[in-house]
């Protein structure tokens, strides 16, 4: 949805989707006192003998991905024009960086900003700015759409 | 049902809701994310504000839940376990450097960890390559001698 062509439905979908994400994270907080940070949940699952709830959360994510790709295949789309090698390298840096910085868009962005955590404000500012720099520069030099 | 079984069941449901929310929000389309991060789009009318609306929806719900958790529940989780919400307030080098690295990768591939994991099920090569890189990066950091758990 482009800024120049905002529609009510176009605005409602991301807000409603965001609300579902907030609801999922709220479930984890209210029942188990945990932050629903994807990078933390995945990182913890890589340790020996991961707790069952982590694996269950990831299974839920996978089931959601399966439902989306079967029922709404257009909802899942790969980045146009970004070479696979670049996307793989991006994954490596995202994995390393989110563990070093203790969180990603969910843990720092959604949960942290909502809790008014100083650390999460700083982290969110840093990854939003860095994301804008890399996306803007790469598209300026003609990588991607 | 034991508390641990409830914990597992609820985590599974939360993961499912989270994935469906990402899909409904448009965040499983890496191009929507890139069209938000690419500020060049502000000049030529191709900028996509979706990600900002997603944050608004998510924060509105979660901030309410967090207020309820703090005030009504006095930070005591319903299943009876300890509260594990972080209390660290120090803005240090690893926090900022890690966030910058994450952001650079996010803007390069269009995936953050959640959408990457949801998309990998579709079998899209870009998502598969991203998730392999993601797991490798996390593994590398965990093996770093100075890495904190």
PDB file of C-alpha atoms in Angstrom:
ATOM      1  CA  UNK A   1       0.000   0.000   0.000  1.00  0.00           C
ATOM      2  CA  UNK A   2       1.621   3.228  -1.107  1.00  0.00           C
ATOM      3  CA  UNK A   3       1.388   6.421   0.892  1.00  0.00           C
ATOM      4  CA  UNK A   4      -0.026   8.195  -2.152  1.00  0.00           C
ATOM      5  CA  UNK A   5      -2.931   5.698  -2.358  1.00  0.00           C
ATOM      6  CA  UNK A   6      -4.071   5.168   1.258  1.00  0.00           C
ATOM      7  CA  UNK A   7      -7.422   3.422   1.609  1.00  0.00           C
ATOM      8  CA  UNK A   8      -9.368   2.457   4.743  1.00  0.00           C
ATOM      9  CA  UNK A   9      -8.882  -1.260   3.997  1.00  0.00           C
ATOM     10  CA  UNK A  10      -5.218  -0.624   3.225  1.00  0.00           C
ATOM     11  CA  UNK A  11      -4.695   0.976   6.649  1.00  0.00           C
ATOM     12  CA  UNK A  12      -6.960  -1.447   8.547  1.00  0.00           C
ATOM     13  CA  UNK A  13      -5.074  -4.612   7.538  1.00  0.00           C
ATOM     14  CA  UNK A  14      -1.679  -3.638   8.956  1.00  0.00           C
ATOM     15  CA  UNK A  15      -3.279  -2.229  12.126  1.00  0.00           C
ATOM     16  CA  UNK A  16      -5.340  -5.416  12.620  1.00  0.00           C
ATOM     17  CA  UNK A  17      -2.328  -7.615  11.850  1.00  0.00           C
ATOM     18  CA  UNK A  18      -0.295  -5.595  14.324  1.00  0.00           C
ATOM     19  CA  UNK A  19      -3.044  -6.031  16.927  1.00  0.00           C
ATOM     20  CA  UNK A  20      -2.869  -9.827  16.453  1.00  0.00           C
ATOM     21  CA  UNK A  21       0.894  -9.679  16.957  1.00  0.00           C
ATOM     22  CA  UNK A  22       0.319  -7.610  20.101  1.00  0.00           C
ATOM     23  CA  UNK A  23      -2.255 -10.141  21.304  1.00  0.00           C
ATOM     24  CA  UNK A  24       0.154 -13.044  20.769  1.00  0.00           C
ATOM     25  CA  UNK A  25       2.866 -11.218  22.711  1.00  0.00           C
ATOM     26  CA  UNK A  26       0.342 -10.300  25.444  1.00  0.00           C
ATOM     27  CA  UNK A  27      -0.560 -13.993  25.909  1.00  0.00           C
ATOM     28  CA  UNK A  28       3.088 -14.773  26.644  1.00  0.00           C
ATOM     29  CA  UNK A  29       3.370 -11.876  29.091  1.00  0.00           C
ATOM     30  CA  UNK A  30       0.148 -12.436  31.040  1.00  0.00           C
ATOM     31  CA  UNK A  31       0.470 -16.209  31.388  1.00  0.00           C
ATOM     32  CA  UNK A  32       4.207 -16.719  31.683  1.00  0.00           C
ATOM     33  CA  UNK A  33       5.771 -13.311  32.311  1.00  0.00           C
ATOM     34  CA  UNK A  34       7.895 -13.508  29.177  1.00  0.00           C
ATOM     35  CA  UNK A  35       8.783 -11.150  26.362  1.00  0.00           C
ATOM     36  CA  UNK A  36       7.725 -12.613  23.002  1.00  0.00           C
ATOM     37  CA  UNK A  37      10.965 -11.853  21.209  1.00  0.00           C
ATOM     38  CA  UNK A  38      11.431 -14.010  18.148  1.00  0.00           C
ATOM     39  CA  UNK A  39      15.227 -13.822  18.078  1.00  0.00           C
ATOM     40  CA  UNK A  40      15.412 -14.738  21.780  1.00  0.00           C
ATOM     41  CA  UNK A  41      13.019 -17.659  21.369  1.00  0.00           C
ATOM     42  CA  UNK A  42      14.967 -19.002  18.377  1.00  0.00           C
ATOM     43  CA  UNK A  43      18.353 -18.378  20.014  1.00  0.00           C
ATOM     44  CA  UNK A  44      17.252 -20.269  23.134  1.00  0.00           C
ATOM     45  CA  UNK A  45      16.046 -23.156  20.971  1.00  0.00           C
ATOM     46  CA  UNK A  46      19.549 -23.598  19.590  1.00  0.00           C
ATOM     47  CA  UNK A  47      20.913 -24.378  23.040  1.00  0.00           C
ATOM     48  CA  UNK A  48      21.172 -27.983  24.235  1.00  0.00           C
ATOM     49  CA  UNK A  49      17.838 -29.331  25.558  1.00  0.00           C
ATOM     50  CA  UNK A  50      15.642 -26.319  24.714  1.00  0.00           C
ATOM     51  CA  UNK A  51      12.506 -25.765  26.808  1.00  0.00           C
ATOM     52  CA  UNK A  52       9.338 -27.188  25.287  1.00  0.00           C
ATOM     53  CA  UNK A  53       7.458 -23.877  25.139  1.00  0.00           C
ATOM     54  CA  UNK A  54      10.094 -22.469  22.755  1.00  0.00           C
ATOM     55  CA  UNK A  55       9.675 -25.347  20.336  1.00  0.00           C
ATOM     56  CA  UNK A  56       5.885 -25.057  20.645  1.00  0.00           C
ATOM     57  CA  UNK A  57       6.033 -21.347  19.800  1.00  0.00           C
ATOM     58  CA  UNK A  58       8.158 -22.099  16.724  1.00  0.00           C
ATOM     59  CA  UNK A  59       5.793 -24.905  15.702  1.00  0.00           C
ATOM     60  CA  UNK A  60       2.933 -22.392  15.950  1.00  0.00           C
ATOM     61  CA  UNK A  61       4.881 -20.001  13.719  1.00  0.00           C
ATOM     62  CA  UNK A  62       5.436 -22.808  11.206  1.00  0.00           C
ATOM     63  CA  UNK A  63       1.754 -23.772  11.273  1.00  0.00           C
ATOM     64  CA  UNK A  64       0.843 -20.129  10.647  1.00  0.00           C
ATOM     65  CA  UNK A  65       3.268 -20.038   7.725  1.00  0.00           C
ATOM     66  CA  UNK A  66       1.716 -23.206   6.323  1.00  0.00           C
ATOM     67  CA  UNK A  67      -1.824 -21.800   6.618  1.00  0.00           C
ATOM     68  CA  UNK A  68      -0.759 -18.546   4.960  1.00  0.00           C
ATOM     69  CA  UNK A  69       1.066 -20.243   2.104  1.00  0.00           C
ATOM     70  CA  UNK A  70      -1.868 -22.597   1.412  1.00  0.00           C
ATOM     71  CA  UNK A  71      -4.779 -20.187   1.876  1.00  0.00           C
ATOM     72  CA  UNK A  72      -3.212 -16.831   0.967  1.00  0.00           C
ATOM     73  CA  UNK A  73      -0.097 -17.578  -1.100  1.00  0.00           C
ATOM     74  CA  UNK A  74       0.183 -13.961  -2.240  1.00  0.00           C
ATOM     75  CA  UNK A  75       0.768 -12.880   1.382  1.00  0.00           C
ATOM     76  CA  UNK A  76       4.237 -14.428   1.351  1.00  0.00           C
ATOM     77  CA  UNK A  77       6.627 -12.855  -1.118  1.00  0.00           C
ATOM     78  CA  UNK A  78      10.402 -12.858  -1.488  1.00  0.00           C
ATOM     79  CA  UNK A  79      12.346  -9.606  -1.970  1.00  0.00           C
ATOM     80  CA  UNK A  80      12.320  -8.708  -5.666  1.00  0.00           C
ATOM     81  CA  UNK A  81      15.747  -8.155  -7.183  1.00  0.00           C
ATOM     82  CA  UNK A  82      17.795  -8.992  -4.090  1.00  0.00           C
ATOM     83  CA  UNK A  83      20.335 -11.713  -5.009  1.00  0.00           C
ATOM     84  CA  UNK A  84      20.124 -14.898  -2.907  1.00  0.00           C
ATOM     85  CA  UNK A  85      23.725 -14.515  -1.760  1.00  0.00           C
ATOM     86  CA  UNK A  86      22.897 -11.058  -0.376  1.00  0.00           C
ATOM     87  CA  UNK A  87      19.793 -12.383   1.403  1.00  0.00           C
ATOM     88  CA  UNK A  88      21.833 -15.216   2.943  1.00  0.00           C
ATOM     89  CA  UNK A  89      24.470 -12.763   4.144  1.00  0.00           C
ATOM     90  CA  UNK A  90      21.652 -10.568   5.482  1.00  0.00           C
ATOM     91  CA  UNK A  91      20.386 -13.558   7.481  1.00  0.00           C
ATOM     92  CA  UNK A  92      23.823 -14.125   8.968  1.00  0.00           C
ATOM     93  CA  UNK A  93      24.143 -10.499  10.077  1.00  0.00           C
ATOM     94  CA  UNK A  94      20.558 -10.441  11.419  1.00  0.00           C
ATOM     95  CA  UNK A  95      21.195 -13.631  13.424  1.00  0.00           C
ATOM     96  CA  UNK A  96      24.467 -12.382  14.886  1.00  0.00           C
ATOM     97  CA  UNK A  97      23.214  -8.835  15.516  1.00  0.00           C
ATOM     98  CA  UNK A  98      19.917  -9.781  17.174  1.00  0.00           C
ATOM     99  CA  UNK A  99      21.715 -12.061  19.643  1.00  0.00           C
ATOM    100  CA  UNK A 100      24.353  -9.424  20.373  1.00  0.00           C
ATOM    101  CA  UNK A 101      21.703  -6.718  20.822  1.00  0.00           C
ATOM    102  CA  UNK A 102      19.326  -9.023  22.742  1.00  0.00           C
ATOM    103  CA  UNK A 103      16.335  -8.577  20.462  1.00  0.00           C
ATOM    104  CA  UNK A 104      14.724  -7.737  17.167  1.00  0.00           C
ATOM    105  CA  UNK A 105      11.572  -6.045  15.894  1.00  0.00           C
ATOM    106  CA  UNK A 106       9.317  -8.038  18.245  1.00  0.00           C
ATOM    107  CA  UNK A 107      11.261  -7.978  21.525  1.00  0.00           C
ATOM    108  CA  UNK A 108      12.649  -4.435  21.273  1.00  0.00           C
ATOM    109  CA  UNK A 109      10.224  -2.908  18.765  1.00  0.00           C
ATOM    110  CA  UNK A 110       6.821  -4.163  19.938  1.00  0.00           C
ATOM    111  CA  UNK A 111       7.356  -5.300  23.544  1.00  0.00           C
ATOM    112  CA  UNK A 112      10.164  -2.921  24.514  1.00  0.00           C
ATOM    113  CA  UNK A 113       8.607   0.266  23.161  1.00  0.00           C
ATOM    114  CA  UNK A 114       5.287  -0.669  24.812  1.00  0.00           C
ATOM    115  CA  UNK A 115       7.066  -1.131  28.171  1.00  0.00           C
ATOM    116  CA  UNK A 116       8.893   2.169  27.595  1.00  0.00           C
ATOM    117  CA  UNK A 117      12.230   0.414  28.058  1.00  0.00           C
ATOM    118  CA  UNK A 118      15.215   2.736  27.527  1.00  0.00           C
ATOM    119  CA  UNK A 119      17.318  -0.043  26.042  1.00  0.00           C
ATOM    120  CA  UNK A 120      14.600  -0.957  23.564  1.00  0.00           C
ATOM    121  CA  UNK A 121      14.103   2.675  22.506  1.00  0.00           C
ATOM    122  CA  UNK A 122      17.826   2.926  21.776  1.00  0.00           C
ATOM    123  CA  UNK A 123      17.929  -0.430  19.963  1.00  0.00           C
ATOM    124  CA  UNK A 124      14.813   0.306  17.883  1.00  0.00           C
ATOM    125  CA  UNK A 125      16.182   3.697  16.854  1.00  0.00           C
ATOM    126  CA  UNK A 126      19.479   2.036  15.876  1.00  0.00           C
ATOM    127  CA  UNK A 127      17.994  -0.814  13.819  1.00  0.00           C
ATOM    128  CA  UNK A 128      15.398   1.396  12.119  1.00  0.00           C
ATOM    129  CA  UNK A 129      18.097   3.880  11.127  1.00  0.00           C
ATOM    130  CA  UNK A 130      20.511   1.156   9.970  1.00  0.00           C
ATOM    131  CA  UNK A 131      17.690  -0.583   8.077  1.00  0.00           C
ATOM    132  CA  UNK A 132      16.786   2.655   6.309  1.00  0.00           C
ATOM    133  CA  UNK A 133      20.430   3.264   5.415  1.00  0.00           C
ATOM    134  CA  UNK A 134      21.005  -0.188   3.917  1.00  0.00           C
ATOM    135  CA  UNK A 135      17.640  -0.418   2.118  1.00  0.00           C
ATOM    136  CA  UNK A 136      17.958   3.093   0.688  1.00  0.00           C
ATOM    137  CA  UNK A 137      21.599   2.734  -0.395  1.00  0.00           C
ATOM    138  CA  UNK A 138      21.067  -0.687  -1.978  1.00  0.00           C
ATOM    139  CA  UNK A 139      18.104   0.532  -3.977  1.00  0.00           C
ATOM    140  CA  UNK A 140      20.019   3.690  -5.003  1.00  0.00           C
ATOM    141  CA  UNK A 141      22.790   1.569  -6.501  1.00  0.00           C
ATOM    142  CA  UNK A 142      20.164  -0.472  -8.314  1.00  0.00           C
ATOM    143  CA  UNK A 143      19.874  -3.620  -6.143  1.00  0.00           C
ATOM    144  CA  UNK A 144      16.192  -4.499  -5.955  1.00  0.00           C
ATOM    145  CA  UNK A 145      13.133  -2.659  -7.160  1.00  0.00           C
TER     146      UNK A 145
ATOM    147  CA  UNK B   1      -3.252 -30.191  32.820  1.00  0.00           C
ATOM    148  CA  UNK B   2       0.070 -29.241  34.437  1.00  0.00           C
ATOM    149  CA  UNK B   3       1.396 -25.689  34.315  1.00  0.00           C
ATOM    150  CA  UNK B   4       4.104 -26.844  31.912  1.00  0.00           C
ATOM    151  CA  UNK B   5       1.565 -28.351  29.529  1.00  0.00           C
ATOM    152  CA  UNK B   6      -0.468 -25.123  29.661  1.00  0.00           C
ATOM    153  CA  UNK B   7       2.709 -23.126  29.015  1.00  0.00           C
ATOM    154  CA  UNK B   8       3.492 -25.256  25.961  1.00  0.00           C
ATOM    155  CA  UNK B   9      -0.047 -25.043  24.590  1.00  0.00           C
ATOM    156  CA  UNK B  10      -0.262 -21.272  25.069  1.00  0.00           C
ATOM    157  CA  UNK B  11       3.153 -20.746  23.447  1.00  0.00           C
ATOM    158  CA  UNK B  12       1.995 -22.761  20.427  1.00  0.00           C
ATOM    159  CA  UNK B  13      -1.174 -20.681  20.140  1.00  0.00           C
ATOM    160  CA  UNK B  14       0.845 -17.469  20.526  1.00  0.00           C
ATOM    161  CA  UNK B  15       3.224 -18.540  17.751  1.00  0.00           C
ATOM    162  CA  UNK B  16       0.296 -19.264  15.452  1.00  0.00           C
ATOM    163  CA  UNK B  17      -1.396 -15.921  16.213  1.00  0.00           C
ATOM    164  CA  UNK B  18       1.916 -14.139  15.729  1.00  0.00           C
ATOM    165  CA  UNK B  19       2.435 -15.691  12.285  1.00  0.00           C
ATOM    166  CA  UNK B  20      -1.121 -14.981  11.135  1.00  0.00           C
ATOM    167  CA  UNK B  21      -0.779 -11.394  12.401  1.00  0.00           C
ATOM    168  CA  UNK B  22       2.425 -10.933  10.398  1.00  0.00           C
ATOM    169  CA  UNK B  23       0.647 -12.275   7.307  1.00  0.00           C
ATOM    170  CA  UNK B  24      -2.435 -10.072   7.721  1.00  0.00           C
ATOM    171  CA  UNK B  25      -0.173  -7.077   8.360  1.00  0.00           C
ATOM    172  CA  UNK B  26       1.660  -7.573   5.056  1.00  0.00           C
ATOM    173  CA  UNK B  27       4.951  -8.190   6.858  1.00  0.00           C
ATOM    174  CA  UNK B  28       5.519 -11.583   5.196  1.00  0.00           C
ATOM    175  CA  UNK B  29       5.966  -9.730   1.901  1.00  0.00           C
ATOM    176  CA  UNK B  30       9.600  -8.639   2.086  1.00  0.00           C
ATOM    177  CA  UNK B  31       8.898  -5.977  -0.549  1.00  0.00           C
ATOM    178  CA  UNK B  32       6.421  -4.212   1.758  1.00  0.00           C
ATOM    179  CA  UNK B  33       9.093  -4.007   4.456  1.00  0.00           C
ATOM    180  CA  UNK B  34      11.741  -2.820   1.990  1.00  0.00           C
ATOM    181  CA  UNK B  35       9.337  -0.196   0.601  1.00  0.00           C
ATOM    182  CA  UNK B  36       9.076   1.202   4.167  1.00  0.00           C
ATOM    183  CA  UNK B  37      12.824   1.173   4.848  1.00  0.00           C
ATOM    184  CA  UNK B  38      13.766   2.568   1.404  1.00  0.00           C
ATOM    185  CA  UNK B  39      13.456   6.302   2.009  1.00  0.00           C
ATOM    186  CA  UNK B  40      14.071   6.941  -1.687  1.00  0.00           C
ATOM    187  CA  UNK B  41      10.392   6.063  -2.038  1.00  0.00           C
ATOM    188  CA  UNK B  42       9.452   9.302  -0.218  1.00  0.00           C
ATOM    189  CA  UNK B  43      10.768  11.259  -3.189  1.00  0.00           C
ATOM    190  CA  UNK B  44       9.141   9.212  -5.950  1.00  0.00           C
ATOM    191  CA  UNK B  45       5.849   8.252  -4.250  1.00  0.00           C
ATOM    192  CA  UNK B  46       6.619   4.544  -3.735  1.00  0.00           C
ATOM    193  CA  UNK B  47       7.088   4.733   0.057  1.00  0.00           C
ATOM    194  CA  UNK B  48       4.899   2.219   1.941  1.00  0.00           C
ATOM    195  CA  UNK B  49       3.864   3.219   5.496  1.00  0.00           C
ATOM    196  CA  UNK B  50       2.449  -0.262   6.373  1.00  0.00           C
ATOM    197  CA  UNK B  51       5.152  -1.149   8.904  1.00  0.00           C
ATOM    198  CA  UNK B  52       4.360   1.973  10.951  1.00  0.00           C
ATOM    199  CA  UNK B  53       0.677   0.984  11.138  1.00  0.00           C
ATOM    200  CA  UNK B  54       1.676  -2.522  12.245  1.00  0.00           C
ATOM    201  CA  UNK B  55       3.698  -1.036  15.099  1.00  0.00           C
ATOM    202  CA  UNK B  56       0.755   1.168  16.116  1.00  0.00           C
ATOM    203  CA  UNK B  57      -1.634  -1.814  16.238  1.00  0.00           C
ATOM    204  CA  UNK B  58       0.814  -4.041  18.097  1.00  0.00           C
ATOM    205  CA  UNK B  59       1.871  -1.424  20.638  1.00  0.00           C
ATOM    206  CA  UNK B  60      -1.731  -0.361  21.353  1.00  0.00           C
ATOM    207  CA  UNK B  61      -2.625  -3.927  22.356  1.00  0.00           C
ATOM    208  CA  UNK B  62       0.629  -4.837  24.106  1.00  0.00           C
ATOM    209  CA  UNK B  63       0.915  -1.595  26.081  1.00  0.00           C
ATOM    210  CA  UNK B  64      -2.617  -2.230  27.446  1.00  0.00           C
ATOM    211  CA  UNK B  65      -1.713  -5.803  28.371  1.00  0.00           C
ATOM    212  CA  UNK B  66       1.492  -4.610  30.000  1.00  0.00           C
ATOM    213  CA  UNK B  67      -0.389  -2.034  32.087  1.00  0.00           C
ATOM    214  CA  UNK B  68      -2.811  -4.776  33.198  1.00  0.00           C
ATOM    215  CA  UNK B  69       0.119  -7.074  34.006  1.00  0.00           C
ATOM    216  CA  UNK B  70       1.881  -4.435  36.100  1.00  0.00           C
ATOM    217  CA  UNK B  71      -1.094  -2.978  37.963  1.00  0.00           C
ATOM    218  CA  UNK B  72      -3.779  -5.646  38.289  1.00  0.00           C
ATOM    219  CA  UNK B  73      -1.491  -8.678  38.322  1.00  0.00           C
ATOM    220  CA  UNK B  74       1.465  -7.032  40.102  1.00  0.00           C
ATOM    221  CA  UNK B  75       3.815  -8.679  37.584  1.00  0.00           C
ATOM    222  CA  UNK B  76       2.751 -12.163  38.700  1.00  0.00           C
ATOM    223  CA  UNK B  77       2.243 -14.381  35.614  1.00  0.00           C
ATOM    224  CA  UNK B  78      -1.055 -16.321  35.612  1.00  0.00           C
ATOM    225  CA  UNK B  79       0.672 -19.715  35.379  1.00  0.00           C
ATOM    226  CA  UNK B  80       2.529 -19.039  38.613  1.00  0.00           C
ATOM    227  CA  UNK B  81       6.084 -18.949  37.290  1.00  0.00           C
ATOM    228  CA  UNK B  82       8.544 -16.099  37.909  1.00  0.00           C
ATOM    229  CA  UNK B  83       8.346 -12.822  35.976  1.00  0.00           C
ATOM    230  CA  UNK B  84      11.101 -12.842  33.351  1.00  0.00           C
ATOM    231  CA  UNK B  85      10.612  -9.362  31.924  1.00  0.00           C
ATOM    232  CA  UNK B  86      14.093  -7.795  31.558  1.00  0.00           C
ATOM    233  CA  UNK B  87      15.082  -5.145  34.100  1.00  0.00           C
ATOM    234  CA  UNK B  88      18.441  -4.126  32.589  1.00  0.00           C
ATOM    235  CA  UNK B  89      18.508  -0.364  31.857  1.00  0.00           C
ATOM    236  CA  UNK B  90      22.084   0.020  30.623  1.00  0.00           C
ATOM    237  CA  UNK B  91      22.524   1.185  27.043  1.00  0.00           C
ATOM    238  CA  UNK B  92      25.824  -0.455  26.152  1.00  0.00           C
ATOM    239  CA  UNK B  93      27.958  -1.140  23.099  1.00  0.00           C
ATOM    240  CA  UNK B  94      26.691  -4.660  22.315  1.00  0.00           C
ATOM    241  CA  UNK B  95      23.091  -3.376  22.378  1.00  0.00           C
ATOM    242  CA  UNK B  96      23.738  -0.640  19.815  1.00  0.00           C
ATOM    243  CA  UNK B  97      26.263  -2.518  17.692  1.00  0.00           C
ATOM    244  CA  UNK B  98      23.990  -5.567  17.594  1.00  0.00           C
ATOM    245  CA  UNK B  99      20.975  -3.442  16.660  1.00  0.00           C
ATOM    246  CA  UNK B 100      22.935  -1.705  13.887  1.00  0.00           C
ATOM    247  CA  UNK B 101      24.087  -5.069  12.467  1.00  0.00           C
ATOM    248  CA  UNK B 102      20.520  -6.347  12.623  1.00  0.00           C
ATOM    249  CA  UNK B 103      19.230  -3.229  10.854  1.00  0.00           C
ATOM    250  CA  UNK B 104      21.811  -3.463   8.074  1.00  0.00           C
ATOM    251  CA  UNK B 105      20.791  -7.059   7.386  1.00  0.00           C
ATOM    252  CA  UNK B 106      17.091  -6.225   7.655  1.00  0.00           C
ATOM    253  CA  UNK B 107      17.363  -3.491   5.030  1.00  0.00           C
ATOM    254  CA  UNK B 108      19.455  -5.733   2.771  1.00  0.00           C
ATOM    255  CA  UNK B 109      17.189  -8.799   2.744  1.00  0.00           C
ATOM    256  CA  UNK B 110      13.818  -7.373   3.758  1.00  0.00           C
ATOM    257  CA  UNK B 111      13.440 -10.026   6.480  1.00  0.00           C
ATOM    258  CA  UNK B 112      13.574  -9.759  10.241  1.00  0.00           C
ATOM    259  CA  UNK B 113      13.507 -13.061  12.179  1.00  0.00           C
ATOM    260  CA  UNK B 114       9.692 -13.457  12.499  1.00  0.00           C
ATOM    261  CA  UNK B 115       8.699 -12.966   8.843  1.00  0.00           C
ATOM    262  CA  UNK B 116      11.728 -15.011   7.752  1.00  0.00           C
ATOM    263  CA  UNK B 117      10.586 -17.993   9.828  1.00  0.00           C
ATOM    264  CA  UNK B 118       6.957 -17.667   8.695  1.00  0.00           C
ATOM    265  CA  UNK B 119       8.032 -17.423   5.034  1.00  0.00           C
ATOM    266  CA  UNK B 120      10.418 -20.365   5.126  1.00  0.00           C
ATOM    267  CA  UNK B 121       7.448 -22.758   5.221  1.00  0.00           C
ATOM    268  CA  UNK B 122       6.385 -21.511   1.768  1.00  0.00           C
ATOM    269  CA  UNK B 123       9.603 -22.939   0.374  1.00  0.00           C
ATOM    270  CA  UNK B 124      10.684 -19.638  -1.198  1.00  0.00           C
ATOM    271  CA  UNK B 125      14.446 -19.889  -1.846  1.00  0.00           C
ATOM    272  CA  UNK B 126      15.110 -16.384  -0.465  1.00  0.00           C
ATOM    273  CA  UNK B 127      13.409 -17.259   2.832  1.00  0.00           C
ATOM    274  CA  UNK B 128      15.294 -20.557   3.091  1.00  0.00           C
ATOM    275  CA  UNK B 129      18.640 -18.868   2.479  1.00  0.00           C
ATOM    276  CA  UNK B 130      17.726 -16.144   4.996  1.00  0.00           C
ATOM    277  CA  UNK B 131      16.828 -18.623   7.742  1.00  0.00           C
ATOM    278  CA  UNK B 132      19.983 -20.696   7.176  1.00  0.00           C
ATOM    279  CA  UNK B 133      21.991 -17.476   7.531  1.00  0.00           C
ATOM    280  CA  UNK B 134      19.938 -16.453  10.590  1.00  0.00           C
ATOM    281  CA  UNK B 135      20.585 -19.725  12.432  1.00  0.00           C
ATOM    282  CA  UNK B 136      24.264 -19.672  11.452  1.00  0.00           C
ATOM    283  CA  UNK B 137      24.630 -16.098  12.721  1.00  0.00           C
ATOM    284  CA  UNK B 138      22.979 -16.939  16.041  1.00  0.00           C
ATOM    285  CA  UNK B 139      25.118 -20.041  16.382  1.00  0.00           C
ATOM    286  CA  UNK B 140      28.286 -18.035  15.647  1.00  0.00           C
ATOM    287  CA  UNK B 141      27.385 -15.468  18.292  1.00  0.00           C
ATOM    288  CA  UNK B 142      26.644 -18.179  20.874  1.00  0.00           C
ATOM    289  CA  UNK B 143      30.074 -19.703  20.231  1.00  0.00           C
ATOM    290  CA  UNK B 144      31.860 -16.389  20.697  1.00  0.00           C
ATOM    291  CA  UNK B 145      33.879 -16.733  23.946  1.00  0.00           C
ATOM    292  CA  UNK B 146      32.615 -13.424  25.362  1.00  0.00           C
ATOM    293  CA  UNK B 147      28.967 -14.003  24.381  1.00  0.00           C
ATOM    294  CA  UNK B 148      26.506 -13.666  27.218  1.00  0.00           C
ATOM    295  CA  UNK B 149      23.744 -16.259  27.209  1.00  0.00           C
TER     296      UNK B 149
END
